[in-house]
Amino acid sequence: MKKIVFYIPAIIFAILYGVIAISNIGAISPIVVVWLALFFISGFILNKNVFWGSLLGALPAIHLIYMGTQETGQIINEMPTGIVVLIFYIICGGFVFYKNKKKM
């Protein structure tokens, strides 16, 4: 697995929120900066072959799932996105874990 794969959610969300911020479509929550930081830190830790780095990436995904259960009046429901990101980080963490286990 290429190491850039661990940064896919960070890149996608950074581009998405960057376009929103530049075009003044709407206000961006300050928690988004924390999410992006967690995604990049998670990618860096997974890149160093430490499987628990996927837990840091799963935190924003869990928050997205939680926000999908709240009635906030948004047009787009966050729950499917959160589930996809959570599954992505579970797979990445499992891949790194079994890759390290094989080396021993």
XYZ file of N, CA, C and O in Angstrom:
416
model
N 0.852 -1.181 0.000
C 0.000 0.000 0.000
C 0.892 1.237 0.000
O 1.810 1.345 0.795
N 0.619 2.143 -0.888
C 1.395 3.376 -0.956
C 1.134 4.228 0.271
O 0.037 4.261 0.803
N 2.143 4.935 0.713
C 2.036 5.740 1.933
C 1.119 6.945 1.774
O 0.576 7.441 2.747
N 0.884 7.415 0.557
C 0.029 8.572 0.329
C -1.430 8.244 0.631
O -2.232 9.143 0.908
N -1.777 6.968 0.626
C -3.151 6.552 0.875
C -3.612 6.993 2.261
O -4.773 7.338 2.459
N -2.704 7.023 3.220
C -3.063 7.396 4.585
C -3.491 8.860 4.691
O -4.130 9.246 5.665
N -3.142 9.670 3.719
C -3.463 11.092 3.737
C -4.688 11.447 2.899
O -5.027 12.622 2.779
N -5.361 10.472 2.308
C -6.488 10.753 1.411
C -7.592 11.563 2.094
O -8.028 12.583 1.542
N -8.094 11.181 3.287
C -9.149 12.007 3.891
C -8.673 13.423 4.212
O -9.425 14.381 4.040
N -7.423 13.558 4.655
C -6.891 14.883 4.972
C -6.849 15.762 3.725
O -7.233 16.938 3.773
N -6.428 15.201 2.620
C -6.335 15.961 1.376
C -7.733 16.338 0.880
O -7.974 17.495 0.496
N -8.650 15.387 0.889
C -10.000 15.649 0.390
C -10.695 16.717 1.223
O -11.278 17.670 0.681
N -10.635 16.578 2.556
C -11.304 17.555 3.408
C -10.608 18.920 3.359
O -11.266 19.951 3.435
N -9.279 18.945 3.221
C -8.570 20.223 3.115
C -8.973 20.960 1.835
O -9.190 22.175 1.859
N -9.088 20.233 0.735
C -9.520 20.856 -0.518
C -10.963 21.338 -0.401
O -11.286 22.468 -0.793
N -11.833 20.494 0.143
C -13.244 20.858 0.279
C -13.424 22.105 1.131
O -14.073 23.069 0.707
N -12.829 22.123 2.314
C -12.992 23.280 3.186
C -12.190 24.477 2.699
O -12.558 25.618 2.961
N -11.122 24.248 1.957
C -10.385 25.353 1.357
C -11.206 26.070 0.306
O -11.228 27.298 0.251
N -11.903 25.307 -0.534
C -12.766 25.901 -1.555
C -13.907 26.668 -0.895
O -14.252 27.781 -1.323
N -14.476 26.108 0.167
C -15.558 26.800 0.868
C -15.056 28.102 1.488
O -15.729 29.131 1.438
N -13.867 28.072 2.063
C -13.324 29.269 2.707
C -12.969 30.345 1.689
O -13.215 31.531 1.917
N -12.403 29.946 0.554
C -11.984 30.921 -0.453
C -13.188 31.553 -1.149
O -13.209 32.757 -1.397
N -14.207 30.744 -1.426
C -15.343 31.265 -2.187
C -16.423 31.902 -1.313
O -17.424 32.370 -1.839
N -16.236 31.928 -0.008
C -17.195 32.533 0.932
C -18.603 31.974 0.779
O -19.589 32.707 0.850
N -18.703 30.674 0.554
C -20.010 30.028 0.435
C -20.723 30.009 1.780
O -21.912 30.233 1.872
N -19.978 29.733 2.817
C -20.582 29.671 4.145
C -19.508 29.711 5.208
O -18.316 29.660 4.926
N -19.956 29.795 6.440
C -19.026 29.823 7.565
C -18.496 28.414 7.835
O -19.219 27.431 7.702
N -17.242 28.340 8.222
C -16.610 27.071 8.558
C -16.406 27.034 10.064
O -15.889 27.972 10.659
N -16.797 25.938 10.656
C -16.676 25.769 12.099
C -15.198 25.656 12.494
O -14.401 25.048 11.765
N -14.819 26.207 13.631
C -13.424 26.086 14.080
C -13.003 24.647 14.360
O -11.813 24.331 14.325
N -13.953 23.765 14.600
C -13.612 22.366 14.855
C -13.010 21.710 13.609
O -12.303 20.709 13.710
N -13.256 22.291 12.450
C -12.712 21.750 11.203
C -11.186 21.791 11.220
O -10.530 20.882 10.717
N -10.609 22.818 11.815
C -9.146 22.907 11.912
C -8.611 21.753 12.757
O -7.600 21.135 12.419
N -9.322 21.431 13.821
C -8.922 20.299 14.667
C -9.059 19.000 13.889
O -8.189 18.133 13.956
N -10.137 18.849 13.131
C -10.326 17.656 12.307
C -9.180 17.488 11.325
O -8.618 16.400 11.201
N -8.856 18.557 10.616
C -7.780 18.472 9.625
C -6.452 18.134 10.286
O -5.671 17.339 9.753
N -6.190 18.730 11.440
C -4.957 18.412 12.163
C -4.937 16.934 12.558
O -3.906 16.261 12.406
N -6.054 16.412 13.046
C -6.111 15.001 13.420
C -5.925 14.093 12.208
O -5.254 13.061 12.294
N -6.508 14.470 11.074
C -6.327 13.667 9.857
C -4.856 13.641 9.427
O -4.319 12.584 9.071
N -4.188 14.794 9.434
C -2.785 14.835 9.024
C -1.881 14.122 10.031
O -0.960 13.409 9.634
N -2.143 14.285 11.322
C -1.351 13.587 12.339
C -1.552 12.079 12.213
O -0.600 11.302 12.307
N -2.784 11.667 11.984
C -3.083 10.248 11.807
C -2.345 9.677 10.596
O -1.765 8.592 10.671
N -2.369 10.404 9.492
C -1.646 9.952 8.306
C -0.153 9.850 8.554
O 0.496 8.894 8.120
N 0.393 10.808 9.279
C 1.830 10.783 9.591
C 2.174 9.585 10.469
O 3.161 8.886 10.238
N 1.352 9.327 11.498
C 1.633 8.208 12.403
C 1.458 6.872 11.680
O 2.268 5.954 11.860
N 0.430 6.746 10.852
C 0.266 5.527 10.068
C 1.418 5.349 9.085
O 1.839 4.226 8.816
N 1.929 6.441 8.567
C 3.070 6.404 7.658
C 4.306 5.848 8.350
O 5.165 5.248 7.715
N 4.398 6.039 9.664
C 5.514 5.510 10.459
C 5.254 4.083 10.936
O 5.958 3.571 11.794
N 4.225 3.432 10.397
C 3.855 2.049 10.703
C 3.467 1.837 12.155
O 3.811 0.839 12.774
N 2.723 2.784 12.717
C 2.172 2.657 14.058
C 0.652 2.567 13.892
O 0.012 3.543 13.498
N 0.079 1.389 14.198
C -1.322 1.137 13.869
C -2.300 2.001 14.654
O -3.393 2.290 14.178
N -1.957 2.426 15.868
C -2.905 3.197 16.663
C -3.081 4.617 16.134
O -3.934 5.351 16.625
N -2.341 4.989 15.120
C -2.557 6.281 14.470
C -3.923 6.366 13.817
O -4.467 7.456 13.636
N -4.490 5.206 13.510
C -5.827 5.210 12.909
C -6.890 5.674 13.903
O -7.946 6.153 13.493
N -6.621 5.572 15.183
C -7.581 6.046 16.187
C -7.753 7.557 16.118
O -8.854 8.067 16.313
N -6.672 8.274 15.833
C -6.776 9.727 15.722
C -7.607 10.136 14.505
O -8.326 11.131 14.547
N -7.512 9.383 13.431
C -8.327 9.665 12.259
C -9.775 9.261 12.442
O -10.673 9.823 11.821
N -10.002 8.287 13.326
C -11.368 7.834 13.576
C -12.149 8.830 14.436
O -13.380 8.845 14.383
N -11.467 9.653 15.206
C -12.164 10.617 16.064
C -13.034 11.599 15.272
O -14.203 11.797 15.614
N -12.512 12.246 14.212
C -13.396 13.114 13.420
C -14.520 12.330 12.732
O -15.629 12.846 12.570
N -14.241 11.086 12.350
C -15.278 10.268 11.723
C -16.407 9.975 12.707
O -17.584 10.044 12.356
N -16.045 9.676 13.943
C -17.055 9.436 14.967
C -17.851 10.705 15.230
O -19.070 10.670 15.421
N -17.174 11.841 15.211
C -17.873 13.113 15.396
C -18.832 13.387 14.237
O -19.935 13.901 14.444
N -18.419 13.048 13.022
C -19.313 13.206 11.869
C -20.545 12.317 12.008
O -21.661 12.741 11.696
N -20.358 11.095 12.472
C -21.490 10.189 12.662
C -22.427 10.750 13.727
O -23.648 10.751 13.571
N -21.849 11.248 14.813
C -22.665 11.845 15.872
C -23.450 13.052 15.349
O -24.635 13.199 15.635
N -22.786 13.917 14.597
C -23.466 15.101 14.071
C -24.552 14.722 13.071
O -25.509 15.462 12.871
N -24.419 13.571 12.430
C -25.458 13.098 11.527
C -26.727 12.698 12.247
O -27.796 12.657 11.654
N -26.616 12.405 13.542
C -27.803 12.038 14.315
C -28.521 13.261 14.878
O -29.637 13.133 15.363
N -27.888 14.422 14.841
C -28.480 15.646 15.377
C -29.237 16.377 14.265
O -28.821 16.373 13.110
N -30.314 17.006 14.629
C -31.084 17.788 13.659
C -30.535 19.211 13.648
O -30.875 20.029 14.495
N -29.641 19.489 12.687
C -29.005 20.798 12.614
C -29.542 21.634 11.459
O -29.119 22.763 11.278
N -30.425 21.079 10.669
C -31.001 21.825 9.557
C -30.107 21.872 8.334
O -30.354 22.650 7.419
N -29.089 21.042 8.297
C -28.207 21.035 7.137
C -28.828 20.234 6.004
O -29.607 19.302 6.224
N -28.440 20.585 4.802
C -28.966 19.908 3.625
C -28.354 18.519 3.481
O -29.037 17.562 3.151
N -27.065 18.414 3.748
C -26.339 17.157 3.584
C -26.185 16.492 4.947
O -25.736 17.113 5.906
N -26.520 15.220 5.018
C -26.357 14.450 6.245
C -24.902 13.981 6.340
O -24.351 13.438 5.381
N -24.280 14.160 7.508
C -22.873 13.819 7.668
C -22.638 12.356 7.969
O -21.510 11.881 7.902
N -23.679 11.610 8.339
C -23.484 10.242 8.791
C -22.839 9.328 7.748
O -21.898 8.602 8.075
N -23.287 9.318 6.485
C -22.631 8.428 5.512
C -21.151 8.759 5.313
O -20.321 7.849 5.186
N -20.808 10.031 5.306
C -19.412 10.421 5.170
C -18.597 9.929 6.361
O -17.490 9.411 6.197
N -19.153 10.070 7.561
C -18.471 9.607 8.760
C -18.257 8.107 8.759
O -17.202 7.620 9.163
N -19.248 7.365 8.299
C -19.120 5.908 8.247
C -18.035 5.494 7.263
O -17.219 4.614 7.556
N -18.000 6.138 6.106
C -16.973 5.812 5.105
C -15.576 6.120 5.646
O -14.648 5.306 5.498
N -15.399 7.268 6.282
C -14.089 7.643 6.823
C -13.689 6.697 7.958
O -12.529 6.288 8.066
N -14.646 6.319 8.809
C -14.358 5.397 9.897
C -13.915 4.035 9.364
O -12.916 3.467 9.836
N -14.623 3.519 8.376
C -14.236 2.240 7.767
C -12.859 2.354 7.123
O -12.036 1.429 7.222
N -12.576 3.486 6.479
C -11.265 3.697 5.873
C -10.155 3.589 6.912
O -9.151 2.901 6.699
N -10.333 4.256 8.062
C -9.289 4.225 9.081
C -9.201 2.879 9.782
O -8.121 2.470 10.204
N -10.289 2.149 9.893
C -10.231 0.798 10.451
C -9.423 -0.106 9.522
O -8.577 -0.884 9.977
N -9.655 0.011 8.221
C -8.912 -0.797 7.246
C -7.434 -0.422 7.256
O -6.563 -1.304 7.248
N -7.129 0.873 7.279
C -5.727 1.311 7.294
C -5.018 0.838 8.562
O -3.882 0.366 8.502
N -5.675 0.969 9.713
C -5.083 0.514 10.966
C -4.858 -0.990 10.970
O -3.816 -1.476 11.432
N -5.829 -1.741 10.443
C -5.671 -3.194 10.344
C -4.549 -3.582 9.404
O -3.773 -4.512 9.682
N -4.443 -2.859 8.293
C -3.368 -3.152 7.343
C -2.002 -2.937 7.976
O -1.112 -3.781 7.852
N -1.830 -1.814 8.665
C -0.540 -1.521 9.304
C -0.259 -2.530 10.414
O 0.870 -2.991 10.570
N -1.288 -2.896 11.188
C -1.106 -3.851 12.281
C -0.627 -5.201 11.754
O 0.346 -5.768 12.257
N -1.308 -5.727 10.732
C -0.930 -7.039 10.205
C 0.370 -6.987 9.421
O 1.105 -7.979 9.370
N 0.681 -5.858 8.829
C 1.962 -5.707 8.131
C 3.107 -5.765 9.139
O 4.126 -6.412 8.886
N 2.943 -5.100 10.292
C 3.976 -5.139 11.328
C 4.055 -6.518 11.986
O 5.126 -6.944 12.388
N 2.930 -7.180 12.105
C 2.906 -8.514 12.727
C 3.634 -9.527 11.858
O 4.288 -10.434 12.357
N 3.528 -9.360 10.526
C 4.203 -10.249 9.597
C 5.718 -10.123 9.688
O 6.438 -11.091 9.498
N 6.204 -8.912 9.943
C 7.650 -8.677 10.001
C 8.295 -9.408 11.165
O 9.457 -9.738 11.138
N 7.543 -9.601 12.236
C 8.098 -10.255 13.430
C 8.213 -11.698 13.205
O 8.632 -12.520 12.937
